[in-house]
Coordinates of C-alpha atoms in Angstrom, one line a residue:
M1 CA 168.7 219.9 148.7
E2 CA 165.4 219.1 150.4
P3 CA 163.6 222.0 152.4
S4 CA 163.8 219.7 155.4
R5 CA 167.5 219.3 155.5
L6 CA 168.0 223.0 154.9
N7 CA 165.8 223.5 157.9
Q8 CA 167.7 221.2 160.0
E9 CA 170.9 222.6 159.1
R10 CA 169.6 226.1 160.2
K11 CA 168.4 224.9 163.7
V12 CA 172.0 223.3 164.3
V13 CA 173.6 226.3 163.3
A14 CA 171.2 228.3 165.9
G15 CA 171.9 225.8 168.8
V16 CA 175.5 226.0 168.3
F17 CA 175.5 229.8 168.6
A18 CA 173.3 229.5 171.6
L19 CA 175.6 226.8 173.4
A20 CA 178.9 228.7 172.7
A21 CA 177.4 232.0 173.9
F22 CA 175.8 230.3 177.1
T23 CA 179.2 228.5 177.7
V24 CA 181.3 231.5 177.3
A25 CA 178.7 233.7 179.4
I26 CA 179.2 230.8 182.3
A27 CA 182.9 231.1 182.2
A28 CA 183.2 234.6 182.2
G29 CA 180.6 235.3 184.8
L30 CA 182.3 232.8 187.2
Y31 CA 185.9 234.2 186.4
A32 CA 184.7 237.6 187.4
G33 CA 183.5 236.2 190.6
N34 CA 179.6 237.0 190.1
A35 CA 177.0 235.4 192.1
P36 CA 175.8 232.2 190.6
A37 CA 172.1 233.4 190.4
T38 CA 173.4 236.4 188.4
V39 CA 175.8 234.2 186.4
L40 CA 172.7 231.8 185.3
L41 CA 170.5 234.6 184.2
R42 CA 172.9 236.5 182.1
A43 CA 174.2 233.0 180.2
V44 CA 170.3 232.1 179.8
F45 CA 170.0 235.8 178.4
A46 CA 173.2 235.4 176.0
M47 CA 171.8 232.1 175.0
V48 CA 168.9 233.4 173.5
I49 CA 169.9 236.4 172.0
C50 CA 172.6 234.4 170.2
Q51 CA 170.0 231.7 169.1
C52 CA 168.2 234.5 167.0
I53 CA 171.7 235.7 165.8
G54 CA 172.6 232.0 164.9
A55 CA 169.1 231.6 163.2
L56 CA 169.7 234.3 161.1
A57 CA 173.4 232.9 160.2
G58 CA 171.6 229.6 159.7
F59 CA 169.4 231.1 157.0
V60 CA 172.4 232.9 155.4
V61 CA 174.0 229.3 155.3
D62 CA 170.8 227.8 153.8
R63 CA 170.6 230.3 150.9
T64 CA 174.0 230.0 150.0
I65 CA 174.0 226.3 150.0
A66 CA 170.7 226.4 147.8
E67 CA 172.3 229.1 145.2
R68 CA 175.6 226.9 144.8
D69 CA 173.0 223.9 144.5
A70 CA 171.2 225.5 142.1
E71 CA 174.2 226.9 140.0
L72 CA 175.6 223.5 139.9
Q73 CA 172.4 222.1 138.5
R74 CA 172.1 224.6 135.9
A75 CA 176.0 224.0 134.9
A76 CA 175.2 220.2 134.7
G77 CA 171.8 220.8 132.6
A78 CA 173.7 222.8 130.3
G79 CA 176.3 220.2 129.7
A80 CA 179.2 222.5 130.8
V81 CA 180.2 220.3 133.9
S82 CA 178.8 217.3 135.8
V83 CA 177.9 217.6 139.1
D84 CA 179.9 214.4 139.5
E85 CA 182.9 216.2 138.4
V86 CA 182.6 218.9 140.8
V87 CA 181.7 216.9 143.8
Q88 CA 183.9 213.8 144.5
P89 CA 182.4 210.9 146.3
A90 CA 183.9 210.5 149.6
E91 CA 185.9 207.5 149.3
E92 CA 187.3 209.0 146.4
A93 CA 188.6 212.0 148.4
N94 CA 189.6 209.7 151.5
S95 CA 191.7 207.3 149.0
A96 CA 193.6 210.3 147.6
P97 CA 197.5 209.9 148.5
A98 CA 199.0 212.6 150.8
V99 CA 201.4 215.0 149.3

């Protein structure tokens, strides 16, 4: 996988963490009856903190994907298994009969 794609996935994971934290903080603050300014300030703080946590989680995802990709490439190079045998094309996976 290209490094730019891995970096993009890391940013997506971080953004999802941040938006989820912001949404939960807004909902919890409004449910608790806090002042709107307090709710917004706390939600932005939660968003920033969770974006950092999400970036770390995205880094772990990137490492896992890169290691698995390298493992599959080594196995394909050794002749043990083909990457195409392990990873099915999308049309084959979608055309499989339902059980």
